[in-house]
Coordinates of N, CA and C in Angstrom, one line a residue:
M1 N 67.7 -54.1 -44.4 CA 67.8 -55.1 -45.4 C 65.9 -54.3 -46.3
E2 N 65.8 -54.4 -47.8 CA 64.8 -54.5 -48.4 C 63.7 -54.9 -48.7
L3 N 62.6 -55.5 -48.4 CA 61.4 -57.0 -49.4 C 61.1 -55.6 -50.0
K4 N 61.0 -55.9 -51.8 CA 60.2 -55.5 -51.8 C 59.8 -56.2 -53.4
Y5 N 58.2 -55.5 -54.1 CA 58.5 -57.0 -55.5 C 59.3 -56.4 -56.0
V6 N 59.0 -57.1 -57.2 CA 60.7 -57.1 -58.7 C 59.5 -57.8 -59.8
G7 N 59.1 -58.3 -59.6 CA 58.3 -59.1 -60.4 C 58.7 -60.8 -60.7
A8 N 58.4 -61.6 -61.9 CA 59.0 -63.3 -62.3 C 60.8 -63.1 -62.3
M9 N 61.5 -64.3 -62.6 CA 62.7 -64.8 -63.1 C 62.4 -63.7 -64.1
P10 N 64.2 -62.7 -64.1 CA 64.2 -62.4 -65.3 C 64.7 -63.7 -67.3
Q11 N 64.5 -63.5 -67.9 CA 65.2 -64.1 -68.7 C 65.3 -63.1 -69.5
V12 N 66.4 -63.6 -70.1 CA 67.8 -62.5 -70.5 C 68.2 -63.3 -71.8
S13 N 68.1 -61.9 -72.8 CA 69.0 -62.6 -74.4 C 69.5 -61.3 -74.8
A14 N 69.7 -61.7 -76.1 CA 70.7 -60.6 -76.4 C 70.2 -59.7 -77.2
K15 N 68.8 -60.3 -77.4 CA 68.2 -59.0 -77.4 C 67.1 -58.3 -76.1
G16 N 67.1 -58.7 -75.7 CA 66.3 -58.1 -74.9 C 66.7 -58.8 -73.0
V17 N 65.3 -58.3 -72.1 CA 64.7 -59.4 -71.4 C 62.9 -59.5 -70.7
G18 N 63.4 -60.4 -71.1 CA 61.7 -61.1 -71.1 C 61.6 -62.0 -69.0
F19 N 60.1 -62.4 -69.2 CA 60.7 -62.2 -67.5 C 59.5 -63.6 -67.9
D20 N 60.3 -64.5 -66.8 CA 59.3 -66.2 -66.6 C 58.4 -66.5 -65.4
Q21 N 57.4 -66.5 -66.4 CA 55.9 -66.2 -65.5 C 55.5 -67.7 -64.5
T22 N 56.4 -68.5 -65.3 CA 56.9 -69.8 -64.3 C 57.4 -69.7 -62.8
R23 N 58.5 -69.1 -62.8 CA 59.4 -68.5 -61.2 C 58.6 -67.4 -60.5
P24 N 57.5 -66.8 -59.9 CA 56.4 -65.9 -59.7 C 58.6 -65.1 -58.7
D25 N 58.0 -63.7 -58.7 CA 58.4 -63.6 -57.3 C 57.4 -64.4 -55.8
K26 N 58.4 -64.2 -54.9 CA 57.8 -64.9 -54.2 C 57.8 -63.8 -53.0
F27 N 57.7 -62.3 -53.3 CA 57.8 -61.3 -52.3 C 56.3 -61.8 -52.4
T28 N 55.4 -62.0 -53.4 CA 53.7 -62.0 -53.2 C 53.2 -62.7 -52.8
L29 N 53.8 -64.3 -52.7 CA 53.3 -64.9 -51.6 C 53.7 -64.7 -49.4
L30 N 55.2 -64.1 -49.5 CA 55.4 -63.0 -48.2 C 53.8 -63.3 -47.4
N31 N 53.2 -62.2 -47.9 CA 52.1 -61.7 -46.7 C 52.1 -63.2 -46.5
A32 N 51.2 -63.8 -47.6 CA 50.0 -65.4 -46.2 C 51.3 -66.0 -45.3
A33 N 52.2 -66.6 -45.9 CA 53.8 -66.7 -45.2 C 54.0 -65.9 -44.0
V34 N 53.5 -64.9 -43.2 CA 53.9 -64.0 -41.9 C 52.6 -64.3 -41.6
E35 N 51.3 -64.3 -41.9 CA 50.4 -64.0 -41.0 C 49.9 -65.4 -40.7
L36 N 50.5 -66.6 -40.8 CA 50.5 -68.1 -40.7 C 52.0 -67.9 -39.3
L37 N 52.8 -67.8 -39.2 CA 53.6 -66.8 -38.5 C 53.1 -66.9 -37.1
E38 N 52.0 -65.4 -38.1 CA 52.0 -64.7 -36.1 C 49.9 -66.1 -35.6
A39 N 49.9 -67.1 -37.1 CA 48.5 -67.5 -35.7 C 49.0 -68.4 -35.8
F40 N 50.5 -69.4 -36.2 CA 50.8 -70.2 -35.7 C 51.8 -70.5 -34.4
N41 N 51.9 -69.0 -33.7 CA 52.8 -68.2 -32.9 C 52.5 -69.4 -31.4
F42 N 52.3 -69.9 -31.0 CA 51.2 -70.8 -29.8 C 51.8 -72.2 -29.4
G43 N 53.6 -71.9 -29.8 CA 54.0 -73.3 -29.3 C 53.5 -74.6 -29.1
A44 N 53.9 -75.8 -27.8 CA 52.8 -76.7 -27.8 C 51.2 -76.3 -27.5
T45 N 50.3 -77.3 -27.9 CA 49.2 -77.0 -27.8 C 48.7 -78.8 -27.8
E46 N 47.7 -78.9 -26.6 CA 46.7 -80.0 -27.1 C 45.9 -80.2 -28.2
T47 N 45.7 -78.4 -28.4 CA 45.0 -79.1 -29.8 C 45.8 -78.5 -31.3
T48 N 45.0 -79.5 -32.0 CA 45.4 -80.6 -33.1 C 45.5 -79.3 -34.4
Q49 N 44.4 -79.5 -34.7 CA 43.1 -78.5 -35.9 C 43.2 -77.3 -35.9
H50 N 43.4 -76.4 -36.9 CA 43.6 -75.2 -37.0 C 43.0 -74.5 -38.4
L51 N 42.1 -73.7 -37.8 CA 41.7 -73.2 -39.1 C 41.5 -71.7 -38.5
Y52 N 42.1 -70.6 -40.1 CA 42.3 -69.6 -39.0 C 42.2 -69.1 -40.9
N53 N 41.5 -68.1 -39.7 CA 40.7 -66.7 -39.9 C 41.7 -65.0 -41.1
T54 N 41.7 -64.9 -41.7 CA 43.2 -64.4 -42.6 C 42.8 -62.8 -42.2
S55 N 44.0 -62.0 -42.1 CA 43.2 -60.0 -41.5 C 42.6 -59.7 -42.2
G56 N 43.2 -60.3 -44.0 CA 42.6 -59.6 -44.8 C 43.7 -58.4 -45.2
K57 N 45.1 -58.6 -44.0 CA 45.6 -56.4 -44.2 C 47.0 -57.1 -45.4
E58 N 47.5 -55.7 -45.6 CA 48.8 -56.3 -46.9 C 49.5 -55.2 -45.5
F59 N 51.1 -56.7 -45.8 CA 51.9 -55.3 -45.1 C 52.7 -55.2 -46.0
S60 N 53.5 -53.9 -45.7 CA 54.5 -53.5 -47.0 C 55.6 -53.9 -46.6
G61 N 56.5 -53.9 -47.1 CA 57.7 -54.2 -47.3 C 58.4 -54.4 -46.0
K62 N 58.2 -52.9 -45.4 CA 59.5 -52.6 -43.9 C 58.6 -53.6 -42.7
E63 N 57.3 -53.5 -43.2 CA 56.2 -53.9 -41.9 C 56.7 -56.2 -42.1
L64 N 57.0 -55.8 -43.4 CA 57.4 -57.8 -43.2 C 59.2 -57.5 -42.9
V65 N 59.7 -57.0 -43.1 CA 60.8 -57.3 -42.6 C 60.7 -57.9 -40.6
E66 N 60.1 -57.0 -40.1 CA 60.3 -56.6 -39.0 C 58.7 -57.8 -38.9
M67 N 58.3 -58.3 -39.2 CA 58.2 -59.8 -38.8 C 58.2 -61.1 -38.8
L68 N 58.9 -60.8 -39.8 CA 59.9 -61.8 -39.4 C 60.6 -62.1 -39.2
E69 N 61.6 -60.7 -38.0 CA 63.1 -61.0 -38.0 C 62.6 -61.2 -36.2
K70 N 60.7 -61.5 -35.5 CA 60.0 -62.1 -35.0 C 60.4 -63.4 -34.5
Y71 N 60.5 -63.7 -36.1 CA 60.2 -65.3 -36.4 C 61.6 -65.8 -36.5
C72 N 62.3 -65.2 -37.9 CA 63.7 -66.1 -37.9 C 65.0 -65.2 -37.5
N73 N 64.8 -66.8 -36.9 CA 66.5 -65.2 -36.2 C 67.6 -66.1 -37.2
S74 N 67.4 -66.4 -38.1 CA 68.8 -66.8 -38.9 C 68.6 -65.3 -40.1
L75 N 67.3 -65.0 -39.9 CA 66.8 -63.5 -41.2 C 68.1 -62.7 -41.5
D76 N 69.1 -62.4 -40.1 CA 70.6 -61.5 -40.7 C 70.8 -62.2 -42.1
D77 N 71.4 -63.8 -41.3 CA 72.1 -64.7 -42.2 C 72.1 -64.6 -43.4
V78 N 70.1 -64.4 -43.8 CA 70.2 -65.2 -44.9 C 69.8 -63.7 -46.1
F79 N 69.6 -62.2 -45.3 CA 69.9 -61.6 -45.2 C 72.1 -60.6 -46.3
A80 N 72.2 -61.8 -45.1 CA 73.7 -62.0 -45.8 C 74.7 -62.3 -46.6
T81 N 73.5 -63.1 -47.0 CA 74.5 -63.8 -47.7 C 73.5 -64.3 -49.0
R82 N 72.6 -63.7 -49.1 CA 72.0 -62.7 -50.7 C 73.3 -62.8 -51.3
E83 N 73.9 -61.7 -51.3 CA 74.6 -61.4 -52.7 C 75.1 -62.1 -52.8
A84 N 76.1 -63.3 -52.0 CA 76.7 -64.2 -52.3 C 75.6 -65.4 -53.9
K85 N 75.0 -65.1 -52.5 CA 73.6 -66.2 -53.8 C 73.3 -65.8 -55.0
A86 N 73.3 -64.2 -54.5 CA 72.8 -63.3 -57.0 C 74.0 -63.7 -57.3
Q87 N 75.3 -63.5 -56.9 CA 75.6 -63.8 -57.5 C 76.9 -65.0 -58.3
V88 N 75.8 -65.5 -57.2 CA 76.6 -67.0 -58.1 C 75.3 -67.6 -60.1
L89 N 74.0 -67.0 -58.9 CA 73.6 -67.2 -60.0 C 73.8 -66.7 -61.3
I90 N 74.2 -65.4 -61.5 CA 75.0 -64.3 -62.6 C 76.1 -64.9 -63.1
D91 N 77.5 -65.4 -62.4 CA 78.3 -66.1 -62.8 C 77.4 -67.4 -63.3
D92 N 76.1 -68.0 -63.2 CA 76.1 -68.2 -64.2 C 75.5 -68.2 -65.3
L93 N 74.5 -67.8 -66.0 CA 74.0 -67.1 -66.8 C 75.0 -66.5 -67.5
V94 N 76.6 -65.7 -66.4 CA 77.6 -65.7 -68.2 C 77.9 -66.6 -68.2
G95 N 78.0 -67.1 -67.2 CA 78.8 -68.6 -68.0 C 78.7 -69.1 -69.3
R96 N 77.2 -69.3 -69.6 CA 75.9 -70.0 -70.1 C 76.2 -68.8 -71.6
V97 N 76.5 -67.5 -71.1 CA 77.0 -66.9 -72.7 C 78.3 -66.8 -72.7
H98 N 79.2 -67.3 -72.5 CA 80.2 -67.6 -72.8 C 80.9 -68.7 -74.1
A99 N 79.6 -70.0 -73.6 CA 79.8 -71.5 -73.1 C 79.0 -71.1 -75.0
N100 N 78.2 -70.6 -75.2 CA 77.4 -70.0 -76.0 C 78.4 -70.6 -77.7
T101 N 78.4 -70.7 -78.5 CA 78.6 -71.1 -79.8 C 78.2 -71.2 -80.8
L102 N 76.5 -70.4 -80.0 CA 76.2 -70.0 -81.7 C 75.0 -68.5 -81.7
I103 N 76.2 -67.8 -80.9 CA 75.9 -66.2 -81.2 C 77.5 -65.7 -81.2
N104 N 77.2 -64.2 -82.6 CA 78.7 -63.8 -82.2 C 79.3 -63.2 -81.4
D105 N 79.8 -62.1 -81.9 CA 80.7 -61.4 -80.5 C 79.3 -60.1 -80.1
D106 N 79.2 -59.6 -81.1 CA 78.5 -58.3 -81.1 C 76.9 -59.3 -80.4
E107 N 76.8 -59.7 -80.3 CA 75.5 -61.0 -79.5 C 75.6 -60.9 -77.7
R108 N 76.7 -61.3 -78.4 CA 77.8 -61.5 -76.3 C 77.3 -60.3 -76.2
T109 N 77.6 -59.6 -76.6 CA 78.5 -57.8 -75.8 C 76.7 -57.5 -75.3
A110 N 76.1 -58.0 -75.7 CA 74.5 -57.6 -75.1 C 74.2 -58.7 -74.1
W111 N 74.1 -59.7 -75.1 CA 73.7 -60.2 -74.1 C 74.8 -60.3 -71.8
L112 N 76.0 -60.0 -72.0 CA 75.9 -59.7 -70.9 C 75.6 -58.8 -70.3
N113 N 75.7 -57.5 -71.2 CA 75.1 -56.0 -70.3 C 74.2 -55.6 -70.3
N114 N 73.1 -57.1 -70.7 CA 72.1 -57.5 -70.4 C 71.0 -57.8 -68.8
I115 N 73.0 -59.1 -68.7 CA 72.2 -59.2 -67.4 C 73.0 -58.6 -67.3
T116 N 74.1 -57.9 -66.6 CA 75.2 -56.0 -65.6 C 73.5 -56.0 -65.3
L117 N 72.8 -55.0 -66.4 CA 71.5 -54.7 -67.0 C 70.9 -54.7 -65.2
M118 N 70.0 -56.4 -65.7 CA 69.9 -56.3 -64.6 C 70.0 -57.7 -63.1
S119 N 71.2 -56.5 -62.1 CA 72.2 -57.9 -61.6 C 71.3 -57.2 -60.2
D120 N 70.0 -56.3 -59.9 CA 70.0 -55.7 -59.2 C 68.4 -55.8 -58.6
Y121 N 67.8 -55.9 -60.4 CA 66.4 -57.3 -60.0 C 67.0 -58.6 -59.5
Y122 N 67.9 -59.2 -60.1 CA 68.1 -60.2 -59.5 C 68.8 -60.3 -58.0
L123 N 69.2 -59.5 -57.7 CA 69.7 -59.5 -55.8 C 67.9 -59.2 -55.5
Q124 N 67.2 -58.4 -55.8 CA 66.2 -58.6 -54.9 C 65.4 -60.1 -55.1
Y125 N 65.4 -60.3 -56.1 CA 64.2 -61.2 -56.7 C 65.0 -62.8 -55.2
V126 N 66.2 -62.7 -55.5 CA 66.7 -63.6 -54.4 C 66.6 -63.5 -52.6
T127 N 67.0 -62.2 -52.5 CA 66.5 -62.4 -51.2 C 65.4 -61.7 -51.3
N128 N 64.5 -61.6 -51.5 CA 63.0 -62.5 -51.3 C 62.5 -63.6 -51.6
E129 N 62.9 -64.7 -52.5 CA 63.2 -65.4 -52.6 C 63.4 -66.4 -51.0
S130 N 64.9 -66.0 -49.9 CA 65.6 -65.7 -49.4 C 65.1 -66.1 -47.8
A131 N 63.8 -65.1 -48.1 CA 62.9 -64.6 -46.9 C 62.0 -65.4 -46.6
Y132 N 61.2 -66.1 -48.2 CA 59.6 -66.8 -47.9 C 60.7 -68.3 -47.3
S133 N 61.6 -68.2 -47.6 CA 62.2 -69.4 -47.3 C 62.0 -69.9 -45.8
C134 N 63.1 -68.7 -46.0 CA 63.1 -69.0 -43.9 C 62.0 -68.3 -42.7
A135 N 61.1 -68.3 -44.0 CA 59.0 -68.3 -43.8 C 58.4 -69.7 -43.5
L136 N 58.7 -70.2 -44.1 CA 58.9 -71.2 -44.3 C 59.7 -72.9 -43.4
D137 N 60.4 -72.0 -43.5 CA 61.0 -73.5 -42.4 C 61.0 -73.0 -41.3
I138 N 60.4 -71.7 -40.4 CA 59.9 -71.4 -39.4 C 58.7 -72.3 -38.9
L139 N 58.3 -71.6 -39.9 CA 56.8 -72.6 -39.7 C 57.1 -73.8 -40.3
S140 N 57.1 -74.7 -40.9 CA 57.5 -76.1 -40.7 C 57.6 -76.3 -38.9
Q141 N 58.7 -75.8 -38.6 CA 59.5 -76.1 -36.8 C 57.9 -76.1 -36.2
E142 N 57.3 -74.4 -36.2 CA 55.9 -74.4 -35.0 C 54.6 -75.6 -36.0
I143 N 54.4 -75.6 -37.1 CA 53.9 -76.7 -37.1 C 54.8 -78.7 -36.5
H144 N 55.9 -78.3 -36.2 CA 56.9 -80.1 -35.6 C 56.2 -79.6 -34.2
D145 N 56.5 -78.7 -33.6 CA 56.3 -78.1 -32.0 C 55.1 -78.1 -31.4
A146 N 54.4 -78.0 -32.1 CA 52.6 -78.2 -31.7 C 51.9 -79.1 -31.8
K147 N 53.0 -80.5 -32.8 CA 51.9 -81.0 -33.3 C 51.1 -80.9 -34.0
I148 N 50.7 -80.2 -34.5 CA 49.5 -79.8 -35.9 C 49.2 -80.8 -36.8
K149 N 48.0 -81.4 -36.6 CA 47.4 -82.3 -37.5 C 46.5 -82.1 -39.2
E150 N 46.1 -80.5 -38.5 CA 45.1 -79.7 -39.7 C 45.1 -78.4 -39.6
V151 N 45.9 -78.1 -41.2 CA 45.2 -76.3 -40.3 C 44.1 -76.9 -41.8
S152 N 43.7 -75.7 -42.1 CA 42.9 -75.1 -42.5 C 42.9 -73.4 -43.1
V153 N 42.6 -73.2 -44.0 CA 42.6 -71.6 -44.5 C 41.3 -71.2 -46.3
P154 N 41.7 -70.3 -45.9 CA 41.1 -69.6 -46.9 C 41.4 -70.1 -48.6
M155 N 41.6 -70.0 -49.2 CA 41.7 -70.7 -50.8 C 42.1 -69.1 -51.5
F156 N 42.1 -67.8 -51.2 CA 42.7 -66.6 -51.4 C 44.1 -66.3 -50.9
R157 N 44.1 -64.6 -51.5 CA 45.2 -63.9 -51.9 C 46.4 -65.4 -50.9
N158 N 46.8 -65.8 -52.1 CA 47.5 -67.2 -52.0 C 48.4 -67.6 -50.5
F159 N 47.1 -68.4 -49.8 CA 47.5 -69.2 -49.1 C 47.5 -70.3 -49.1
G160 N 46.9 -71.0 -50.7 CA 47.4 -72.3 -51.1 C 48.8 -72.3 -51.7
A161 N 48.8 -71.1 -52.0 CA 50.3 -71.9 -53.1 C 51.1 -72.4 -51.8
V162 N 50.7 -70.8 -50.6 CA 51.9 -71.8 -49.1 C 51.8 -72.4 -48.5
L163 N 50.7 -73.2 -48.8 CA 50.6 -74.8 -48.1 C 51.4 -75.8 -48.8
H164 N 50.8 -75.4 -50.0 CA 52.1 -76.2 -51.6 C 52.7 -75.6 -51.1
D165 N 53.9 -75.0 -51.3 CA 55.3 -74.9 -50.6 C 55.5 -75.9 -49.2
L166 N 54.8 -74.9 -48.2 CA 55.1 -75.8 -47.2 C 55.7 -77.3 -47.0
L167 N 53.5 -77.5 -47.8 CA 54.3 -79.6 -47.3 C 55.5 -80.1 -48.5
Y168 N 55.8 -79.1 -48.9 CA 57.4 -79.8 -49.9 C 58.7 -79.7 -48.8
V169 N 58.2 -77.9 -47.9 CA 59.0 -78.9 -46.9 C 59.4 -79.2 -45.6
L170 N 57.8 -79.4 -45.4 CA 57.7 -81.1 -44.0 C 58.3 -81.9 -44.6
E171 N 58.3 -82.2 -45.9 CA 57.8 -84.0 -46.2 C 59.9 -83.3 -46.2
H172 N 60.9 -82.6 -46.6 CA 61.8 -83.2 -46.5 C 62.9 -82.3 -45.5
R173 N 61.9 -82.1 -43.8 CA 62.5 -82.5 -42.5 C 62.7 -83.0 -42.5
K174 N 64.5 -83.2 -41.1 CA 65.0 -83.9 -40.8 C 64.8 -85.8 -40.0
S175 N 63.2 -84.2 -39.8 CA 61.8 -85.2 -39.0 C 61.2 -84.9 -40.1
P176 N 60.8 -86.1 -41.1 CA 59.6 -85.2 -42.4 C 58.4 -85.3 -40.9
I177 N 57.1 -84.8 -42.0 CA 56.6 -84.9 -41.5 C 55.3 -84.7 -43.0
D178 N 54.6 -86.2 -42.6 CA 53.6 -86.8 -43.7 C 53.0 -85.1 -44.4
G179 N 52.1 -85.5 -45.6 CA 51.0 -84.4 -45.8 C 50.4 -84.4 -47.0
T180 N 49.0 -84.7 -46.7 CA 48.0 -84.2 -47.9 C 48.0 -82.1 -47.6
L181 N 47.8 -82.2 -49.2 CA 46.4 -80.7 -48.5 C 44.8 -81.2 -49.9
S182 N 44.1 -81.4 -49.4 CA 43.4 -80.7 -50.3 C 42.5 -80.0 -50.0
I183 N 41.2 -79.4 -51.0 CA 40.4 -78.5 -50.6 C 38.9 -78.9 -50.4
D184 N 38.0 -78.7 -49.1 CA 36.8 -78.6 -49.4 C 36.4 -77.4 -49.1
E185 N 34.9 -78.0 -50.5 CA 33.3 -76.0 -49.7 C 32.9 -76.6 -48.5
V186 N 32.9 -75.5 -47.2 CA 32.5 -74.9 -46.6 C 31.4 -73.8 -46.1
D187 N 30.3 -74.5 -46.2 CA 29.5 -72.8 -46.1 C 29.7 -71.6 -47.7
G188 N 29.8 -73.0 -48.9 CA 29.9 -71.8 -49.7 C 30.9 -71.1 -50.2
K189 N 32.2 -71.6 -49.6 CA 33.1 -70.9 -50.0 C 34.4 -72.3 -49.8
L190 N 35.3 -72.2 -50.0 CA 36.9 -73.0 -50.1 C 37.6 -73.2 -49.7
L191 N 38.0 -73.9 -48.5 CA 38.4 -73.9 -47.6 C 39.8 -75.0 -48.3
G192 N 41.5 -74.4 -47.4 CA 42.4 -74.9 -48.1 C 42.8 -76.1 -46.6
K193 N 42.7 -77.1 -47.5 CA 43.6 -78.6 -45.5 C 44.6 -79.0 -46.3
L194 N 45.6 -77.9 -45.5 CA 46.4 -79.7 -45.0 C 46.7 -80.7 -43.8
S195 N 46.5 -81.9 -44.5 CA 46.7 -82.8 -43.2 C 47.9 -83.1 -43.5
L196 N 48.0 -83.8 -41.7 CA 49.7 -83.8 -42.2 C 49.5 -85.3 -40.6
G197 N 50.7 -85.8 -41.2 CA 51.0 -87.1 -39.8 C 52.2 -86.8 -39.2
H198 N 52.3 -87.5 -38.7 CA 53.8 -86.6 -37.9 C 54.6 -88.0 -37.6
R199 N 55.9 -88.1 -38.0 CA 56.0 -89.1 -38.0 C 57.2 -89.0 -36.6
E200 N 56.8 -91.1 -35.3 CA 57.4 -90.9 -34.2 C 58.8 -90.8 -33.9

């Protein structure tokens, strides 16, 4: 299975293909997520506050898969279901085109052809998104297991975005973990701080 950058979610129409920049490719966040997985892989500990110093390394798609395989036991399942998820997305788009009464037959045909043209793109987009979701789920479990109360990371290379997404996952676990995300300046550098409250 391959992880690689494809770009933001496509916006397909009868006139061509654009990209929704509000829905970026999760591949851009995988590097930071994997670095945090490496940092939190210590199990139960008496230390509840963690400051993570990044390695600064950019991992290749192959390296990201290898690192995710160490932590995400369900990664094979994630990859196995990616085609079905991509097909659901494509079927929804096709259904919208068929239901659109404001376009003529030529526009409908062009629109459907553009969706077909982007099918591999959609598959990779869904693959990257699924791998990222798997990483966030494992991060939330590691935070739970180690009873981590505070995580600080430098505010660059997408760590802030990963902490923001992680906050949502933590709050929606079966055993929720409350959290707040703040930005502090320490020695002239910006740090993202995730403060966590474990429910008993």
